[in-house]
XYZ file of C-alpha atoms in Angstrom:
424
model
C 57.912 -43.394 -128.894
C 59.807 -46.307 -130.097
C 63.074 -44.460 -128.588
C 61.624 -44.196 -125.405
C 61.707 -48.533 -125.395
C 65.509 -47.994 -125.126
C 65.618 -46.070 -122.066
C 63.782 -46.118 -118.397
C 61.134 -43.530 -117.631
C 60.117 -41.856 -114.874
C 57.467 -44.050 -112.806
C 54.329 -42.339 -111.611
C 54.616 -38.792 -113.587
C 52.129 -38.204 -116.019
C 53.669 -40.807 -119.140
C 52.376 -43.873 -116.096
C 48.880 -42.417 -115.717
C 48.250 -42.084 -119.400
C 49.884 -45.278 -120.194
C 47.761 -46.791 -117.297
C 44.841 -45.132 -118.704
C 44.794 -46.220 -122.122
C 45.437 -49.837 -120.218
C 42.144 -48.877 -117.995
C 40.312 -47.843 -120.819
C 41.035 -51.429 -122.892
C 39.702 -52.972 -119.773
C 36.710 -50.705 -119.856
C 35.993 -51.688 -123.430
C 35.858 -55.570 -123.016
C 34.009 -54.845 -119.978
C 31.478 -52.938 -121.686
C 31.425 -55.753 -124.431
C 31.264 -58.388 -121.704
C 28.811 -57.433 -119.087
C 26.301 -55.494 -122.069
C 25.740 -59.472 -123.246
C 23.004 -59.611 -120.480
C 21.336 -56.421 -121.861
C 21.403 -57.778 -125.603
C 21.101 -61.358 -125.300
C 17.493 -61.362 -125.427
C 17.382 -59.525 -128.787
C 20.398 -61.908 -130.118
C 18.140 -64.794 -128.874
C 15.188 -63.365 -131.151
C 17.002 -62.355 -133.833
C 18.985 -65.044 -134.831
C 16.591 -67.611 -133.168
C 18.838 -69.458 -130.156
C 17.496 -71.573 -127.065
C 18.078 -70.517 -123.862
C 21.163 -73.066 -122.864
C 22.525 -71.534 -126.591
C 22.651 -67.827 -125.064
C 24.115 -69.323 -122.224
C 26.885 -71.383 -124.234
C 27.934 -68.016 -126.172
C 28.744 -66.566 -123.072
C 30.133 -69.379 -121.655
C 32.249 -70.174 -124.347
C 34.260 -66.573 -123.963
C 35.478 -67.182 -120.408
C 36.790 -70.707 -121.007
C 38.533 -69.473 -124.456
C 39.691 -66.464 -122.140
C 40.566 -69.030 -119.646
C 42.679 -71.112 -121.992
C 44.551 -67.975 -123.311
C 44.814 -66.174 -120.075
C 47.347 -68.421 -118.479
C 50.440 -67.725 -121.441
C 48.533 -64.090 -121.510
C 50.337 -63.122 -118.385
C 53.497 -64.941 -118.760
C 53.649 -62.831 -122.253
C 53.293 -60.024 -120.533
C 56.656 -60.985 -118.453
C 58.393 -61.827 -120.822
C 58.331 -59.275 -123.919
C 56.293 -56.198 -122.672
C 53.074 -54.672 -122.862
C 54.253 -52.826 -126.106
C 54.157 -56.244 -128.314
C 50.853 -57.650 -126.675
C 48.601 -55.043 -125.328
C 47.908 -52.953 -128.903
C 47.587 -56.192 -130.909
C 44.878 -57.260 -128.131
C 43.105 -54.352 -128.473
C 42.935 -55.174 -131.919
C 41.558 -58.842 -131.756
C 38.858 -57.253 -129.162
C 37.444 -54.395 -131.748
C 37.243 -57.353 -134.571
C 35.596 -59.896 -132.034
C 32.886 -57.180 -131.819
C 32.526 -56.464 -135.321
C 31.850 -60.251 -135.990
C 29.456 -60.346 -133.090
C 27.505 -57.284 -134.318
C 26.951 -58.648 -137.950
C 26.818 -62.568 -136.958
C 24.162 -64.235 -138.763
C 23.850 -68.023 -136.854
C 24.767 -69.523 -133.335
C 28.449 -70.278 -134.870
C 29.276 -66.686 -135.875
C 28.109 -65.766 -132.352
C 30.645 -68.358 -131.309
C 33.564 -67.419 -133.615
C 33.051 -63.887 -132.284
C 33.212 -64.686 -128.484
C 36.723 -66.858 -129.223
C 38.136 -63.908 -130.800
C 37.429 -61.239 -128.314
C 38.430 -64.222 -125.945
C 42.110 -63.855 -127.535
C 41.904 -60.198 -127.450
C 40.921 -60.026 -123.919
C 43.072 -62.532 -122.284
C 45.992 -59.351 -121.381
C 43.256 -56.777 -120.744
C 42.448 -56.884 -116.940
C 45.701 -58.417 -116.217
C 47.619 -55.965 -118.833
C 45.902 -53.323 -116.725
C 46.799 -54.395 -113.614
C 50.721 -55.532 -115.132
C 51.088 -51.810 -116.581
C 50.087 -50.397 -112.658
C 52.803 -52.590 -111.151
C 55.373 -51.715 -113.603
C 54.803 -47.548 -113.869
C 53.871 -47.255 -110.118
C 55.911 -49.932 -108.320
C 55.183 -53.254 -106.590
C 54.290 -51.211 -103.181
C 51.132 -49.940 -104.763
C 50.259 -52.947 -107.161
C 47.465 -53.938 -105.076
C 45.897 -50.328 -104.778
C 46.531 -49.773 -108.884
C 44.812 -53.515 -109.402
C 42.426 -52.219 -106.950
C 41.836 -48.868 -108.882
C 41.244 -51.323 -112.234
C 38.548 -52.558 -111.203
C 37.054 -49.498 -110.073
C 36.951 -48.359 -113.658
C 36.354 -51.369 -115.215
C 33.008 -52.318 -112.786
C 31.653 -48.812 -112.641
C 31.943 -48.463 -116.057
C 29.810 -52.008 -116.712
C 27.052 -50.380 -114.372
C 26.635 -47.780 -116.441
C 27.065 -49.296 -119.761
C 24.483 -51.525 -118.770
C 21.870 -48.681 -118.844
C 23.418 -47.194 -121.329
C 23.288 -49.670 -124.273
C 19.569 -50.313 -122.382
C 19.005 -46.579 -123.406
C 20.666 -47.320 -126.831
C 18.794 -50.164 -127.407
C 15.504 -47.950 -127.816
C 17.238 -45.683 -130.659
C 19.708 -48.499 -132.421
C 19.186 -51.949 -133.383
C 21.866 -54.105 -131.343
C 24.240 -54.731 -134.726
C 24.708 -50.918 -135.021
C 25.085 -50.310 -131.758
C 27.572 -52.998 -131.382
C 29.262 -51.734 -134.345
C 29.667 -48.247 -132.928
C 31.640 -50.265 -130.444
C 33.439 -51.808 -132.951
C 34.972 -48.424 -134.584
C 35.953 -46.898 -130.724
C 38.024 -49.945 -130.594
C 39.679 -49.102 -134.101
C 40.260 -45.623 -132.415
C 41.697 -47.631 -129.362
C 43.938 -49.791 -131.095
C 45.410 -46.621 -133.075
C 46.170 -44.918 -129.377
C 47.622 -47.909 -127.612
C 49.706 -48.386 -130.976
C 51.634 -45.026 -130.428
C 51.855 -44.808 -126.790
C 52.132 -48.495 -123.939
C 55.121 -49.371 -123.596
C 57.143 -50.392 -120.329
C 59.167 -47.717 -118.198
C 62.456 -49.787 -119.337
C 63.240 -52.422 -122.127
C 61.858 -55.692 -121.714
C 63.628 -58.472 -124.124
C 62.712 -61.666 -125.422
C 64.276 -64.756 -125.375
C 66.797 -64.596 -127.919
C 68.089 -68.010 -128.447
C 65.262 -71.049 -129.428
C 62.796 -69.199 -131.591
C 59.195 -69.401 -130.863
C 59.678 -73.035 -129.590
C 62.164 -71.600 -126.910
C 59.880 -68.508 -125.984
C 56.849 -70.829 -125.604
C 59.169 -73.254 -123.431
C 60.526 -70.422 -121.687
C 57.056 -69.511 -120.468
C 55.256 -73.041 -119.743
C 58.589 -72.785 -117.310
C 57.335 -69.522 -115.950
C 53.705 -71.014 -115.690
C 55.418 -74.416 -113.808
C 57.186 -72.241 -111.318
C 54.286 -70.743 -110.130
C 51.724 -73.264 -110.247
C 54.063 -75.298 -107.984
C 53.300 -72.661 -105.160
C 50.085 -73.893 -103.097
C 49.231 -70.883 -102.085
C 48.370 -69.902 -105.514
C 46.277 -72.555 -106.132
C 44.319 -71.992 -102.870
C 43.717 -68.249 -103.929
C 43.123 -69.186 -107.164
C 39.902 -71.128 -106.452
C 38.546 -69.150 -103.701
C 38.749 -65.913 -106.002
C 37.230 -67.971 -108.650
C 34.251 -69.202 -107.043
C 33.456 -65.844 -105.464
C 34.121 -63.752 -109.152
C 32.691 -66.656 -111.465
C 29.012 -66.397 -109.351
C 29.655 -62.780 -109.915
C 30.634 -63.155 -113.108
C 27.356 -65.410 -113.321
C 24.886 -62.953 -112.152
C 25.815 -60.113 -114.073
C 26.515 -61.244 -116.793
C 23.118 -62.634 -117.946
C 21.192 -64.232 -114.772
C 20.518 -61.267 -112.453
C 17.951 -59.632 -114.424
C 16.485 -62.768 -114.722
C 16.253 -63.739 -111.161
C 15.054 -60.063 -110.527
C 12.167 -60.240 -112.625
C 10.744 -63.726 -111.046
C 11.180 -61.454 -107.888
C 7.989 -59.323 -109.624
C 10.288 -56.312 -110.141
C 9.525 -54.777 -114.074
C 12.569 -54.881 -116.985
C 13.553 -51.566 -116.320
C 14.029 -52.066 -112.779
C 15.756 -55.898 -113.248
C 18.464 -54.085 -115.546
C 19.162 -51.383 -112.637
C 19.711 -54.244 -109.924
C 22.817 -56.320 -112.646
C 24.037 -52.982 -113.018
C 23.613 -52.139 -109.367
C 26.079 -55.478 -108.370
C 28.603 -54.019 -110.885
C 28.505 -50.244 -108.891
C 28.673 -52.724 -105.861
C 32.069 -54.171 -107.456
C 33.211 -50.418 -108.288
C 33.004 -49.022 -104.379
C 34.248 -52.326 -103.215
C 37.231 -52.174 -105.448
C 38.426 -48.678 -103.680
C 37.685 -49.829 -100.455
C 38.257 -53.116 -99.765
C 42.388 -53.203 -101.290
C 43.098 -50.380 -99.190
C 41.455 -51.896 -96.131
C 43.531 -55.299 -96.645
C 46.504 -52.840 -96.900
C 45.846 -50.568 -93.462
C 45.306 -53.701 -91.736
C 48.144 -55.625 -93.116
C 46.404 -58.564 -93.991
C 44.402 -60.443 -97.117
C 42.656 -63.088 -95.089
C 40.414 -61.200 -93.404
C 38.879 -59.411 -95.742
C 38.572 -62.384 -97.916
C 36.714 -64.468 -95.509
C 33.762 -61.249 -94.429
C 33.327 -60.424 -98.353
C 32.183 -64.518 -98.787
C 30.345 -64.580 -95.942
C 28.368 -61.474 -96.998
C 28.401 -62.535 -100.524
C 26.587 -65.750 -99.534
C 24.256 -64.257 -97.338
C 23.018 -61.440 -99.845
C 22.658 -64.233 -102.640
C 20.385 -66.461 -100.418
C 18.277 -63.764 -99.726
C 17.672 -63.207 -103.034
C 17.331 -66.564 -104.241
C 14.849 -68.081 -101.154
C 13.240 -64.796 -99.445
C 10.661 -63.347 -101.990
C 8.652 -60.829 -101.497
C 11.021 -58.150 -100.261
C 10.727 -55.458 -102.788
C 12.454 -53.690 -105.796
C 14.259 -51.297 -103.403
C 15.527 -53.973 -101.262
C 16.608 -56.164 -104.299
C 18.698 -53.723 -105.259
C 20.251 -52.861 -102.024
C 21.148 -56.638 -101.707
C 22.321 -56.095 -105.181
C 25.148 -53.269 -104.646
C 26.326 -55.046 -101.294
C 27.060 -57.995 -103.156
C 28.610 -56.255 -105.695
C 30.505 -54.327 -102.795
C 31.367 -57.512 -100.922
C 32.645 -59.427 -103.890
C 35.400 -56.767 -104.029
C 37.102 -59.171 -101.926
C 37.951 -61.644 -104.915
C 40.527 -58.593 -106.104
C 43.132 -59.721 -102.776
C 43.141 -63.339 -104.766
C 45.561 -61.767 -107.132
C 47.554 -59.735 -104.258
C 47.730 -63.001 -101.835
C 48.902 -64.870 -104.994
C 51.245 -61.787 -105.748
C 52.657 -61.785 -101.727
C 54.173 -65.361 -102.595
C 55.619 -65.211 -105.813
C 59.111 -63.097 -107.007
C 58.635 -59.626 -108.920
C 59.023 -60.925 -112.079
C 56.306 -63.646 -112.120
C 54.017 -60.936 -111.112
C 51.930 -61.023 -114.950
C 52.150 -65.113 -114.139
C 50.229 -65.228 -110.819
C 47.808 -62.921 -112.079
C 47.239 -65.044 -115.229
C 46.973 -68.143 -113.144
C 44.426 -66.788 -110.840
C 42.105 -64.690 -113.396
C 42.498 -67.657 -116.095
C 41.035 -69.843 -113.011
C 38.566 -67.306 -112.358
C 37.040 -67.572 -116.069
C 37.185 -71.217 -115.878
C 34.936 -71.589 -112.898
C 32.637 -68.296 -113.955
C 32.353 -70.352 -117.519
C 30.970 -73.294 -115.695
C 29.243 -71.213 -113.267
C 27.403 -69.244 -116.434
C 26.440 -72.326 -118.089
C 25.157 -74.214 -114.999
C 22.240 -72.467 -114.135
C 20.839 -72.393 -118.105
C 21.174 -76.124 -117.760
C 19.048 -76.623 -115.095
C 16.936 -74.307 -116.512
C 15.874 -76.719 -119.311
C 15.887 -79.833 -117.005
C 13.432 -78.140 -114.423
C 10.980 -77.792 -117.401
C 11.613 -81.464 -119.026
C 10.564 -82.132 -115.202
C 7.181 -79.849 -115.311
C 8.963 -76.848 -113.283
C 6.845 -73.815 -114.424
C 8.913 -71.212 -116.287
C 9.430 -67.845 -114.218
C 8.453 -69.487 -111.486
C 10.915 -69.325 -107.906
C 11.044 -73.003 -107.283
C 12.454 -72.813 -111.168
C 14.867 -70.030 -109.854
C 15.706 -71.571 -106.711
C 16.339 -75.049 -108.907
C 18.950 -73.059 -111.248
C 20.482 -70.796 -108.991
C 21.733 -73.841 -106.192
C 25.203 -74.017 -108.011
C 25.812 -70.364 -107.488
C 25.083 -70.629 -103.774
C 26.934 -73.823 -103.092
C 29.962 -72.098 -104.817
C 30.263 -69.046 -102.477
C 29.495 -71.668 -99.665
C 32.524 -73.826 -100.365
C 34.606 -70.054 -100.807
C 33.824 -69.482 -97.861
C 35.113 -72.613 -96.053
C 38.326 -72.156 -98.153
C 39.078 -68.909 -97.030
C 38.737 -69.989 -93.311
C 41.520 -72.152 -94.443
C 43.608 -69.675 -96.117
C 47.053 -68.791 -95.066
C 47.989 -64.844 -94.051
C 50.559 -63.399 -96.617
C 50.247 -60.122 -96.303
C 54.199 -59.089 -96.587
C 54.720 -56.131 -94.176
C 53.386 -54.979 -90.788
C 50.256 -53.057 -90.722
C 50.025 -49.602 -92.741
C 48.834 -46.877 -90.250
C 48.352 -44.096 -92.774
């Protein structure tokens, strides 16, 4: 494999969609990781004896560690390969999840969620940097597209499934089980990602020169507005996302009066949502020929379905969930951040804008994680009762105000879409 560095391969024969695949499936694995927090955080909270705002700082503290990492994560990615960064990350992931499985105190729990923060940083962008490379720039926004497919599908139904597990395994073993797939991950990706032709380093400066040679990269991007402005729409509408299913939806579901079982279903249901969406929406922007459009109906439905839920009770388990999955489905829309942030930028900063946006997009889903624990434990200093709806309504106002504000962004927005309108 190492001889196949030195020359170009074929792009899109079977080498790209097993190369992409073992990307997909890293993605799939820090998903799984990721989203399965809101299953087990209840049994980490009772085990090792946390508050609520300290199950809501764990979590939070992986997406701003991503965030941090993420922004040289993509540069790194331009400038030496996915050969030299996307095994070692795999790496980092399986031993963040080892030291999260046998973590004894709120700090281990927080050592663990920086290092699968450093693991993670290349994975969704790695995944979407490997499509662009082995498929083309004409179809990056239909591989990225295809990502997320996997990666939120796959959250749905690890959701139930470590749910399912939890009843047979104790969450350590179970997460250690996870732990030893990554091993066999790391091993795979070791042997066989690479990029279809050589990518070199800087030669000249050292690590000093590489690092300046990428802050450069990360300067000539940031420079372009248009990133910015994609950057924060996509981040409000993923980090409320991000939000719910991670840890609040079941939560909010169960003040609705719907039982555990059913509570678990409806975070998992948002994530199926995301999964449909993913394979729909992308290749909608792309027969249309445009990003803005689709950007500005996935808010506006986003923000609808989440008000519903938050200030109409009353409506039902089956209803809950169906709001669920078409928020899920609508905040699909957050994907043509990276391709309206790709439409500006030159080939080779492609890893770059995509860095810039997701790292955004885990710095606003940190804050918009930790916000509504916070209020949480104000509303009680204040005499809110616990599991009440005005206590729900109370926490959840950040989340709605975000998708709010998205929404008067993307009104705003520019159209980048590059070509005319794809009939086919």
């Amino acid at each position: 494999m190492a001889a196949g560095d030195r020359s170009t391969a074929q792009l899109g024969g079977a080498m790209a969609w097993w190369i992409w695949a073992l990307a997909v499936t890293f993605v799939v694995f820090l998903f799984s990781v990721q989203t399965g927090y809101a299953i087990v955080n209840a049994n980490v909270q009772k085990d090792v004896g946390l508050t609520v705002t300290q199950v809501a700082t764990i979590a939070a503290t992986y997406t701003w560690v991503f965030a941090l990492f993420q922004f040289y994560g993509g540069a790194l990615l331009d400038h030496v390969g996915s050969r030299k960064v996307l095994p070692a990350s795999i790496a980092l992931v399986a031993l963040g999840v080892f030291v999260f499985a046998n973590a004894k105190s709120f700090e281990m729990l927080l050592l663990s969620q920086v290092i699968l923060a450093i693991g993670s940083c290349t994975g969704f962008v790695g995944a979407g940097y490997i499509g662009g490379q082995w498929f083309g720039m004409a179809k990056f926004s239909f591989m990225f597209g295809l990502v997320q497919v996997f990666a939120a599908l796959t959250s749905a139904l690890s959701q139930n499934a470590i749910e399912f597990a939890l009843k047979h395994l104790v969450w350590r073993d179970l997460f250690n089980y996870v732990g030893v797939f990554g091993i066999a991950l790391f091993v795979l990706g070791a042997i066989f990602i690479r990029n279809p032709a050589p990518v070199s380093a800087p030669s000249q400066g050292g690590v000093i020169g590489f690092l300046t040679s990428v802050t450069r990269s990360l300067v000539e991007v940031a420079r372009i507005g248009h990133v910015w402005v994609a950057s924060i729409v996509g981040a409000l509408l993923f980090g409320v996302l991000l939000a719910v299913g991670v840890v609040w939806a079941p939560k909010l579901l169960m003040v609705r009066g719907v039982d555990q079982a059913t509570a678990v279903l409806g975070s998992s249901m948002l994530w199926l949502g995301l999964a449909v969406g993913s394979a729909i929406v992308p290749w909608w922007s792309d027969h249309i020929g445009k990003r803005k459009l689709p950007i500005v109906i996935g808010g506006l439905i986003q923000f609808v379905a989440l008000a519903i839920l938050v200030y109409v009770p009353d409506l039902g388990g089956t209803v809950d969930l169906v709001l669920c999955f078409i928020f899920g489905f609508a905040n699909a829309s957050h994907m043509l951040a990276f391709s309206t942030a790709a439409d500006v930028v030159e080939p080779r900063q492609i890893g770059t804008s995509a860095a810039i946006v997701n790292g955004i997009m885990f710095i606003v889903g940190g804050i918009m994680i930790a916000r509504p624990g916070v209020r949480i434990d104000r509303a009680i200093e204040m005499g809110m009762e616990k599991g009440s709806m005005d206590l729900a309504q109370y926490a959840a106002l950040p989340l709605v105000v975000a998708l709010a504000v998205a929404f008067a962004l993307s009104l705003a927005m520019r159209e980048t879409y590059p070509t005319a309108p794809k009939r086919g």
